Amino acid sequence: QVQLVESGGGLVQPGGSLRLSCVASGRTFSVYAMGWFRQAPGKGREFVAAISWNGGRTDYADSMKGRFTISRLNAKNTVYLQMNSLQPEDTAVYYCAGRLGYTIAENEYHDWGQGTQVTVSS
């Protein structure tokens, strides 16, 4: 497993943008599939986006398509989530996660960061 630390969250107005980063420590990051998930108050954790180890495959939840972009830079041990056109319903704690083998299933990921808060409010 690798240790994952998210950053980049904060308060943003509706329509604004944020770029989340997840920095990993561990030599296996470059072969990990990575995902972003979020959890809003009172709700379960939901899938946001995923990316394969080499960036060749990506998936997005329907509500994020066209607004969010997942990417990674293995040389920096970092995965990113660019979030545009943010709306109040995007308010949540955002988590990055990793595993060997590509999946979008939350319960298949075994390595999780601590989360970063994203608040979208006017």
mmCIF file of N, CA and C in Angstrom:
data_model
loop_
_atom_site.group_PDB
_atom_site.id
_atom_site.type_symbol
_atom_site.label_atom_id
_atom_site.label_comp_id
_atom_site.label_asym_id
_atom_site.label_seq_id
_atom_site.Cartn_x
_atom_site.Cartn_y
_atom_site.Cartn_z
ATOM 1 N N GLN A 1 0.821 -1.182 0.000
ATOM 2 C CA GLN A 1 0.000 0.000 0.000
ATOM 3 C C GLN A 1 0.868 1.249 0.000
ATOM 4 N N VAL A 2 0.233 2.354 -0.390
ATOM 5 C CA VAL A 2 0.888 3.648 -0.354
ATOM 6 C C VAL A 2 0.100 4.564 0.568
ATOM 7 N N GLN A 3 0.773 5.586 1.071
ATOM 8 C CA GLN A 3 0.119 6.613 1.854
ATOM 9 C C GLN A 3 -0.297 7.748 0.928
ATOM 10 N N LEU A 4 -1.530 8.196 1.071
ATOM 11 C CA LEU A 4 -2.108 9.199 0.192
ATOM 12 C C LEU A 4 -2.543 10.410 1.005
ATOM 13 N N VAL A 5 -2.203 11.591 0.523
ATOM 14 C CA VAL A 5 -2.549 12.834 1.195
ATOM 15 C C VAL A 5 -3.171 13.778 0.186
ATOM 16 N N GLU A 6 -4.444 14.116 0.405
ATOM 17 C CA GLU A 6 -5.150 15.036 -0.478
ATOM 18 C C GLU A 6 -4.921 16.476 -0.048
ATOM 19 N N SER A 7 -5.021 17.376 -1.008
ATOM 20 C CA SER A 7 -4.959 18.801 -0.730
ATOM 21 C C SER A 7 -5.688 19.541 -1.843
ATOM 22 N N GLY A 8 -5.904 20.821 -1.636
ATOM 23 C CA GLY A 8 -6.512 21.658 -2.655
ATOM 24 C C GLY A 8 -7.967 21.995 -2.431
ATOM 25 N N GLY A 9 -8.578 21.412 -1.419
ATOM 26 C CA GLY A 9 -9.953 21.743 -1.127
ATOM 27 C C GLY A 9 -10.076 23.128 -0.531
ATOM 28 N N GLY A 10 -11.304 23.573 -0.410
ATOM 29 C CA GLY A 10 -11.563 24.881 0.144
ATOM 30 C C GLY A 10 -12.945 25.353 -0.193
ATOM 31 N N LEU A 11 -13.157 26.637 0.001
ATOM 32 C CA LEU A 11 -14.438 27.278 -0.265
ATOM 33 C C LEU A 11 -14.394 27.940 -1.630
ATOM 34 N N VAL A 12 -15.399 27.667 -2.435
ATOM 35 C CA VAL A 12 -15.480 28.232 -3.775
ATOM 36 C C VAL A 12 -16.926 28.602 -4.067
ATOM 37 N N GLN A 13 -17.117 29.639 -4.861
ATOM 38 C CA GLN A 13 -18.453 30.055 -5.251
ATOM 39 C C GLN A 13 -19.004 29.158 -6.355
ATOM 40 N N PRO A 14 -20.326 29.042 -6.448
ATOM 41 C CA PRO A 14 -20.905 28.287 -7.561
ATOM 42 C C PRO A 14 -20.374 28.783 -8.898
ATOM 43 N N GLY A 15 -20.059 27.829 -9.765
ATOM 44 C CA GLY A 15 -19.466 28.144 -11.046
ATOM 45 C C GLY A 15 -17.954 28.202 -11.036
ATOM 46 N N GLY A 16 -17.371 28.157 -9.868
ATOM 47 C CA GLY A 16 -15.936 28.230 -9.745
ATOM 48 C C GLY A 16 -15.248 26.900 -9.954
ATOM 49 N N SER A 17 -13.940 26.916 -9.791
ATOM 50 C CA SER A 17 -13.117 25.746 -10.036
ATOM 51 C C SER A 17 -12.159 25.502 -8.884
ATOM 52 N N LEU A 18 -11.811 24.255 -8.709
ATOM 53 C CA LEU A 18 -10.775 23.839 -7.783
ATOM 54 C C LEU A 18 -9.989 22.709 -8.417
ATOM 55 N N ARG A 19 -8.742 22.609 -8.036
ATOM 56 C CA ARG A 19 -7.902 21.505 -8.454
ATOM 57 C C ARG A 19 -7.404 20.778 -7.219
ATOM 58 N N LEU A 20 -7.834 19.552 -7.061
ATOM 59 C CA LEU A 20 -7.400 18.728 -5.954
ATOM 60 C C LEU A 20 -6.169 17.935 -6.350
ATOM 61 N N SER A 21 -5.300 17.732 -5.381
ATOM 62 C CA SER A 21 -4.116 16.918 -5.581
ATOM 63 C C SER A 21 -4.082 15.819 -4.544
ATOM 64 N N CYS A 22 -3.522 14.710 -4.920
ATOM 65 C CA CYS A 22 -3.305 13.598 -4.011
ATOM 66 C C CYS A 22 -1.884 13.124 -4.216
ATOM 67 N N VAL A 23 -1.063 13.324 -3.207
ATOM 68 C CA VAL A 23 0.344 12.970 -3.277
ATOM 69 C C VAL A 23 0.558 11.661 -2.538
ATOM 70 N N ALA A 24 1.245 10.762 -3.175
ATOM 71 C CA ALA A 24 1.468 9.436 -2.625
ATOM 72 C C ALA A 24 2.912 9.264 -2.199
ATOM 73 N N SER A 25 3.075 8.507 -1.154
ATOM 74 C CA SER A 25 4.395 8.028 -0.769
ATOM 75 C C SER A 25 4.389 6.515 -0.893
ATOM 76 N N GLY A 26 5.395 6.009 -1.537
ATOM 77 C CA GLY A 26 5.465 4.584 -1.768
ATOM 78 C C GLY A 26 5.882 4.289 -3.188
ATOM 79 N N ARG A 27 6.652 3.288 -3.348
ATOM 80 C CA ARG A 27 7.228 2.993 -4.651
ATOM 81 C C ARG A 27 6.245 2.346 -5.607
ATOM 82 N N THR A 28 5.097 1.893 -5.123
ATOM 83 C CA THR A 28 4.137 1.226 -5.978
ATOM 84 C C THR A 28 3.104 2.154 -6.592
ATOM 85 N N PHE A 29 3.166 3.460 -6.309
ATOM 86 C CA PHE A 29 2.154 4.368 -6.827
ATOM 87 C C PHE A 29 2.040 4.299 -8.338
ATOM 88 N N SER A 30 3.162 4.202 -9.012
ATOM 89 C CA SER A 30 3.160 4.286 -10.459
ATOM 90 C C SER A 30 2.411 3.142 -11.126
ATOM 91 N N VAL A 31 2.118 2.085 -10.407
ATOM 92 C CA VAL A 31 1.363 0.969 -10.958
ATOM 93 C C VAL A 31 -0.014 0.841 -10.313
ATOM 94 N N TYR A 32 -0.402 1.811 -9.517
ATOM 95 C CA TYR A 32 -1.717 1.810 -8.893
ATOM 96 C C TYR A 32 -2.748 2.447 -9.807
ATOM 97 N N ALA A 33 -3.901 1.824 -9.899
ATOM 98 C CA ALA A 33 -5.080 2.529 -10.367
ATOM 99 C C ALA A 33 -5.560 3.446 -9.252
ATOM 100 N N MET A 34 -6.041 4.620 -9.624
ATOM 101 C CA MET A 34 -6.429 5.620 -8.635
ATOM 102 C C MET A 34 -7.852 6.075 -8.884
ATOM 103 N N GLY A 35 -8.519 6.421 -7.812
ATOM 104 C CA GLY A 35 -9.868 6.939 -7.911
ATOM 105 C C GLY A 35 -10.082 8.108 -6.985
ATOM 106 N N TRP A 36 -11.068 8.898 -7.328
ATOM 107 C CA TRP A 36 -11.572 9.952 -6.455
ATOM 108 C C TRP A 36 -13.008 9.619 -6.070
ATOM 109 N N PHE A 37 -13.310 9.786 -4.804
ATOM 110 C CA PHE A 37 -14.641 9.573 -4.261
ATOM 111 C C PHE A 37 -14.992 10.759 -3.381
ATOM 112 N N ARG A 38 -16.257 10.907 -3.103
ATOM 113 C CA ARG A 38 -16.664 11.998 -2.234
ATOM 114 C C ARG A 38 -17.781 11.548 -1.316
ATOM 115 N N GLN A 39 -17.891 12.244 -0.203
ATOM 116 C CA GLN A 39 -18.931 11.954 0.767
ATOM 117 C C GLN A 39 -19.509 13.261 1.276
ATOM 118 N N ALA A 40 -20.771 13.480 0.973
ATOM 119 C CA ALA A 40 -21.482 14.648 1.446
ATOM 120 C C ALA A 40 -22.062 14.361 2.824
ATOM 121 N N PRO A 41 -22.345 15.410 3.593
ATOM 122 C CA PRO A 41 -22.921 15.196 4.924
ATOM 123 C C PRO A 41 -24.191 14.363 4.866
ATOM 124 N N GLY A 42 -24.247 13.335 5.692
ATOM 125 C CA GLY A 42 -25.417 12.489 5.766
ATOM 126 C C GLY A 42 -25.575 11.500 4.639
ATOM 127 N N LYS A 43 -24.604 11.421 3.743
ATOM 128 C CA LYS A 43 -24.692 10.518 2.610
ATOM 129 C C LYS A 43 -23.501 9.577 2.585
ATOM 130 N N GLY A 44 -23.651 8.510 1.832
ATOM 131 C CA GLY A 44 -22.571 7.568 1.662
ATOM 132 C C GLY A 44 -21.521 8.075 0.687
ATOM 133 N N ARG A 45 -20.422 7.396 0.683
ATOM 134 C CA ARG A 45 -19.345 7.755 -0.227
ATOM 135 C C ARG A 45 -19.724 7.348 -1.653
ATOM 136 N N GLU A 46 -19.484 8.233 -2.614
ATOM 137 C CA GLU A 46 -19.858 7.968 -3.986
ATOM 138 C C GLU A 46 -18.673 8.141 -4.919
ATOM 139 N N PHE A 47 -18.722 7.420 -6.010
ATOM 140 C CA PHE A 47 -17.685 7.463 -7.022
ATOM 141 C C PHE A 47 -17.684 8.793 -7.744
ATOM 142 N N VAL A 48 -16.491 9.321 -7.986
ATOM 143 C CA VAL A 48 -16.318 10.551 -8.747
ATOM 144 C C VAL A 48 -15.603 10.276 -10.065
ATOM 145 N N ALA A 49 -14.414 9.702 -9.985
ATOM 146 C CA ALA A 49 -13.609 9.470 -11.174
ATOM 147 C C ALA A 49 -12.548 8.435 -10.860
ATOM 148 N N ALA A 50 -12.039 7.795 -11.901
ATOM 149 C CA ALA A 50 -10.967 6.824 -11.751
ATOM 150 C C ALA A 50 -10.029 6.921 -12.933
ATOM 151 N N ILE A 51 -8.804 6.494 -12.716
ATOM 152 C CA ILE A 51 -7.789 6.517 -13.759
ATOM 153 C C ILE A 51 -6.893 5.307 -13.592
ATOM 154 N N SER A 52 -6.523 4.700 -14.708
ATOM 155 C CA SER A 52 -5.654 3.539 -14.670
ATOM 156 C C SER A 52 -4.227 3.958 -14.357
ATOM 157 N N TRP A 53 -3.389 2.970 -14.143
ATOM 158 C CA TRP A 53 -2.025 3.241 -13.687
ATOM 159 C C TRP A 53 -1.244 4.113 -14.646
ATOM 160 N N ASN A 54 -1.513 3.974 -15.951
ATOM 161 C CA ASN A 54 -0.781 4.749 -16.946
ATOM 162 C C ASN A 54 -1.621 5.868 -17.556
ATOM 163 N N GLY A 55 -2.799 6.097 -17.004
ATOM 164 C CA GLY A 55 -3.664 7.140 -17.509
ATOM 165 C C GLY A 55 -4.440 6.778 -18.746
ATOM 166 N N GLY A 56 -4.338 5.539 -19.203
ATOM 167 C CA GLY A 56 -4.979 5.147 -20.436
ATOM 168 C C GLY A 56 -6.478 4.941 -20.345
ATOM 169 N N ARG A 57 -6.996 4.758 -19.158
ATOM 170 C CA ARG A 57 -8.436 4.579 -18.947
ATOM 171 C C ARG A 57 -8.904 5.545 -17.890
ATOM 172 N N THR A 58 -10.031 6.149 -18.126
ATOM 173 C CA THR A 58 -10.676 7.006 -17.140
ATOM 174 C C THR A 58 -12.172 6.768 -17.154
ATOM 175 N N ASP A 59 -12.792 7.010 -16.029
ATOM 176 C CA ASP A 59 -14.240 6.957 -15.899
ATOM 177 C C ASP A 59 -14.680 8.070 -14.970
ATOM 178 N N TYR A 60 -15.906 8.529 -15.207
ATOM 179 C CA TYR A 60 -16.490 9.580 -14.397
ATOM 180 C C TYR A 60 -17.927 9.231 -14.065
ATOM 181 N N ALA A 61 -18.345 9.627 -12.887
ATOM 182 C CA ALA A 61 -19.759 9.562 -12.584
ATOM 183 C C ALA A 61 -20.511 10.495 -13.526
ATOM 184 N N ASP A 62 -21.765 10.157 -13.812
ATOM 185 C CA ASP A 62 -22.525 10.919 -14.795
ATOM 186 C C ASP A 62 -22.583 12.402 -14.464
ATOM 187 N N SER A 63 -22.755 12.727 -13.209
ATOM 188 C CA SER A 63 -22.891 14.127 -12.833
ATOM 189 C C SER A 63 -21.588 14.909 -12.940
ATOM 190 N N MET A 64 -20.469 14.230 -13.096
ATOM 191 C CA MET A 64 -19.183 14.876 -13.215
ATOM 192 C C MET A 64 -18.679 14.980 -14.648
ATOM 193 N N LYS A 65 -19.264 14.218 -15.547
ATOM 194 C CA LYS A 65 -18.804 14.216 -16.926
ATOM 195 C C LYS A 65 -18.911 15.611 -17.525
ATOM 196 N N GLY A 66 -17.830 16.025 -18.160
ATOM 197 C CA GLY A 66 -17.784 17.342 -18.760
ATOM 198 C C GLY A 66 -17.379 18.443 -17.817
ATOM 199 N N ARG A 67 -17.356 18.166 -16.529
ATOM 200 C CA ARG A 67 -16.975 19.165 -15.535
ATOM 201 C C ARG A 67 -15.669 18.825 -14.827
ATOM 202 N N PHE A 68 -15.469 17.546 -14.560
ATOM 203 C CA PHE A 68 -14.305 17.104 -13.801
ATOM 204 C C PHE A 68 -13.343 16.365 -14.716
ATOM 205 N N THR A 69 -12.063 16.484 -14.423
ATOM 206 C CA THR A 69 -11.036 15.771 -15.161
ATOM 207 C C THR A 69 -10.036 15.174 -14.189
ATOM 208 N N ILE A 70 -9.835 13.879 -14.291
ATOM 209 C CA ILE A 70 -8.834 13.204 -13.489
ATOM 210 C C ILE A 70 -7.576 13.025 -14.329
ATOM 211 N N SER A 71 -6.444 13.209 -13.708
ATOM 212 C CA SER A 71 -5.173 13.032 -14.385
ATOM 213 C C SER A 71 -4.129 12.604 -13.360
ATOM 214 N N ARG A 72 -2.988 12.198 -13.856
ATOM 215 C CA ARG A 72 -1.927 11.810 -12.937
ATOM 216 C C ARG A 72 -0.577 12.117 -13.545
ATOM 217 N N LEU A 73 0.383 12.311 -12.671
ATOM 218 C CA LEU A 73 1.761 12.523 -13.074
ATOM 219 C C LEU A 73 2.597 11.614 -12.191
ATOM 220 N N ASN A 74 2.902 10.458 -12.717
ATOM 221 C CA ASN A 74 3.568 9.446 -11.910
ATOM 222 C C ASN A 74 4.952 9.884 -11.450
ATOM 223 N N ALA A 75 5.609 10.714 -12.241
ATOM 224 C CA ALA A 75 6.923 11.201 -11.851
ATOM 225 C C ALA A 75 6.870 12.028 -10.577
ATOM 226 N N LYS A 76 5.712 12.604 -10.274
ATOM 227 C CA LYS A 76 5.516 13.376 -9.056
ATOM 228 C C LYS A 76 4.685 12.639 -8.021
ATOM 229 N N ASN A 77 4.372 11.392 -8.281
ATOM 230 C CA ASN A 77 3.548 10.588 -7.374
ATOM 231 C C ASN A 77 2.244 11.299 -7.025
ATOM 232 N N THR A 78 1.612 11.881 -8.022
ATOM 233 C CA THR A 78 0.445 12.715 -7.778
ATOM 234 C C THR A 78 -0.675 12.400 -8.758
ATOM 235 N N VAL A 79 -1.888 12.367 -8.234
ATOM 236 C CA VAL A 79 -3.087 12.303 -9.051
ATOM 237 C C VAL A 79 -3.886 13.573 -8.786
ATOM 238 N N TYR A 80 -4.536 14.082 -9.822
ATOM 239 C CA TYR A 80 -5.239 15.348 -9.746
ATOM 240 C C TYR A 80 -6.713 15.168 -10.074
ATOM 241 N N LEU A 81 -7.510 16.067 -9.555
ATOM 242 C CA LEU A 81 -8.900 16.180 -9.952
ATOM 243 C C LEU A 81 -9.194 17.647 -10.203
ATOM 244 N N GLN A 82 -9.322 18.002 -11.468
ATOM 245 C CA GLN A 82 -9.708 19.348 -11.847
ATOM 246 C C GLN A 82 -11.223 19.423 -11.860
ATOM 247 N N MET A 83 -11.776 20.324 -11.077
ATOM 248 C CA MET A 83 -13.212 20.445 -10.925
ATOM 249 C C MET A 83 -13.640 21.824 -11.401
ATOM 250 N N ASN A 84 -14.475 21.849 -12.416
ATOM 251 C CA ASN A 84 -14.992 23.085 -12.974
ATOM 252 C C ASN A 84 -16.502 23.139 -12.811
ATOM 253 N N SER A 85 -17.041 24.324 -12.967
ATOM 254 C CA SER A 85 -18.491 24.539 -12.882
ATOM 255 C C SER A 85 -19.077 23.942 -11.615
ATOM 256 N N LEU A 86 -18.412 24.191 -10.514
ATOM 257 C CA LEU A 86 -18.839 23.602 -9.249
ATOM 258 C C LEU A 86 -20.176 24.175 -8.791
ATOM 259 N N GLN A 87 -20.966 23.321 -8.193
ATOM 260 C CA GLN A 87 -22.276 23.670 -7.687
ATOM 261 C C GLN A 87 -22.385 23.250 -6.230
ATOM 262 N N PRO A 88 -23.348 23.814 -5.498
ATOM 263 C CA PRO A 88 -23.466 23.463 -4.080
ATOM 264 C C PRO A 88 -23.584 21.967 -3.824
ATOM 265 N N GLU A 89 -24.200 21.225 -4.730
ATOM 266 C CA GLU A 89 -24.326 19.790 -4.532
ATOM 267 C C GLU A 89 -22.999 19.048 -4.643
ATOM 268 N N ASP A 90 -21.952 19.734 -5.074
ATOM 269 C CA ASP A 90 -20.622 19.147 -5.092
ATOM 270 C C ASP A 90 -19.928 19.245 -3.739
ATOM 271 N N THR A 91 -20.541 19.921 -2.799
ATOM 272 C CA THR A 91 -19.958 20.050 -1.470
ATOM 273 C C THR A 91 -19.821 18.681 -0.825
ATOM 274 N N ALA A 92 -18.617 18.341 -0.429
ATOM 275 C CA ALA A 92 -18.344 17.028 0.143
ATOM 276 C C ALA A 92 -16.895 16.977 0.577
ATOM 277 N N VAL A 93 -16.568 15.940 1.310
ATOM 278 C CA VAL A 93 -15.182 15.583 1.533
ATOM 279 C C VAL A 93 -14.754 14.691 0.377
ATOM 280 N N TYR A 94 -13.670 15.050 -0.265
ATOM 281 C CA TYR A 94 -13.173 14.315 -1.416
ATOM 282 C C TYR A 94 -11.976 13.474 -1.007
ATOM 283 N N TYR A 95 -12.027 12.210 -1.371
ATOM 284 C CA TYR A 95 -10.998 11.252 -1.017
ATOM 285 C C TYR A 95 -10.342 10.689 -2.273
ATOM 286 N N CYS A 96 -9.055 10.464 -2.213
ATOM 287 C CA CYS A 96 -8.406 9.672 -3.241
ATOM 288 C C CYS A 96 -8.134 8.285 -2.696
ATOM 289 N N ALA A 97 -8.064 7.339 -3.603
ATOM 290 C CA ALA A 97 -7.899 5.946 -3.229
ATOM 291 C C ALA A 97 -7.111 5.233 -4.308
ATOM 292 N N GLY A 98 -6.466 4.140 -3.918
ATOM 293 C CA GLY A 98 -5.668 3.396 -4.863
ATOM 294 C C GLY A 98 -5.773 1.901 -4.666
ATOM 295 N N ARG A 99 -5.440 1.193 -5.700
ATOM 296 C CA ARG A 99 -5.394 -0.260 -5.674
ATOM 297 C C ARG A 99 -4.665 -0.761 -6.907
ATOM 298 N N LEU A 100 -4.254 -2.002 -6.843
ATOM 299 C CA LEU A 100 -3.725 -2.678 -8.019
ATOM 300 C C LEU A 100 -4.900 -3.221 -8.817
ATOM 301 N N GLY A 101 -5.038 -2.751 -10.030
ATOM 302 C CA GLY A 101 -6.139 -3.183 -10.870
ATOM 303 C C GLY A 101 -7.208 -2.109 -10.979
ATOM 304 N N TYR A 102 -7.584 -1.796 -12.190
ATOM 305 C CA TYR A 102 -8.522 -0.709 -12.442
ATOM 306 C C TYR A 102 -9.929 -1.098 -12.023
ATOM 307 N N THR A 103 -10.605 -0.189 -11.349
ATOM 308 C CA THR A 103 -11.991 -0.390 -10.969
ATOM 309 C C THR A 103 -12.611 0.958 -10.660
ATOM 310 N N ILE A 104 -13.930 1.019 -10.742
ATOM 311 C CA ILE A 104 -14.673 2.176 -10.277
ATOM 312 C C ILE A 104 -15.472 1.855 -9.022
ATOM 313 N N ALA A 105 -15.327 0.648 -8.519
ATOM 314 C CA ALA A 105 -16.081 0.204 -7.357
ATOM 315 C C ALA A 105 -15.397 0.650 -6.077
ATOM 316 N N GLU A 106 -16.113 1.428 -5.295
ATOM 317 C CA GLU A 106 -15.546 1.971 -4.068
ATOM 318 C C GLU A 106 -15.035 0.889 -3.135
ATOM 319 N N ASN A 107 -15.779 -0.195 -3.022
ATOM 320 C CA ASN A 107 -15.399 -1.223 -2.063
ATOM 321 C C ASN A 107 -14.237 -2.084 -2.526
ATOM 322 N N GLU A 108 -13.734 -1.850 -3.727
ATOM 323 C CA GLU A 108 -12.566 -2.572 -4.199
ATOM 324 C C GLU A 108 -11.264 -1.839 -3.906
ATOM 325 N N TYR A 109 -11.345 -0.583 -3.550
ATOM 326 C CA TYR A 109 -10.148 0.173 -3.202
ATOM 327 C C TYR A 109 -9.753 -0.113 -1.765
ATOM 328 N N HIS A 110 -8.458 -0.203 -1.533
ATOM 329 C CA HIS A 110 -7.967 -0.562 -0.206
ATOM 330 C C HIS A 110 -7.091 0.496 0.440
ATOM 331 N N ASP A 111 -6.641 1.475 -0.320
ATOM 332 C CA ASP A 111 -5.710 2.476 0.180
ATOM 333 C C ASP A 111 -6.349 3.846 0.016
ATOM 334 N N TRP A 112 -6.558 4.545 1.127
ATOM 335 C CA TRP A 112 -7.338 5.783 1.123
ATOM 336 C C TRP A 112 -6.595 6.929 1.775
ATOM 337 N N GLY A 113 -6.788 8.114 1.226
ATOM 338 C CA GLY A 113 -6.310 9.317 1.874
ATOM 339 C C GLY A 113 -7.256 9.780 2.954
ATOM 340 N N GLN A 114 -6.883 10.866 3.603
ATOM 341 C CA GLN A 114 -7.665 11.379 4.730
ATOM 342 C C GLN A 114 -8.820 12.273 4.302
ATOM 343 N N GLY A 115 -8.819 12.701 3.063
ATOM 344 C CA GLY A 115 -9.873 13.542 2.543
ATOM 345 C C GLY A 115 -9.552 15.015 2.614
ATOM 346 N N THR A 116 -10.165 15.772 1.710
ATOM 347 C CA THR A 116 -10.056 17.220 1.713
ATOM 348 C C THR A 116 -11.444 17.806 1.479
ATOM 349 N N GLN A 117 -11.785 18.813 2.253
ATOM 350 C CA GLN A 117 -13.127 19.385 2.215
ATOM 351 C C GLN A 117 -13.272 20.349 1.051
ATOM 352 N N VAL A 118 -14.331 20.165 0.284
ATOM 353 C CA VAL A 118 -14.719 21.087 -0.772
ATOM 354 C C VAL A 118 -16.088 21.640 -0.413
ATOM 355 N N THR A 119 -16.179 22.948 -0.321
ATOM 356 C CA THR A 119 -17.435 23.607 -0.006
ATOM 357 C C THR A 119 -17.758 24.595 -1.111
ATOM 358 N N VAL A 120 -18.915 24.429 -1.718
ATOM 359 C CA VAL A 120 -19.365 25.295 -2.801
ATOM 360 C C VAL A 120 -20.561 26.073 -2.278
ATOM 361 N N SER A 121 -20.385 27.351 -2.120
ATOM 362 C CA SER A 121 -21.418 28.175 -1.511
ATOM 363 C C SER A 121 -21.278 29.612 -1.970
ATOM 364 N N SER A 122 -22.410 30.269 -2.126
ATOM 365 C CA SER A 122 -22.432 31.685 -2.449
ATOM 366 C C SER A 122 -22.575 32.543 -1.208
#
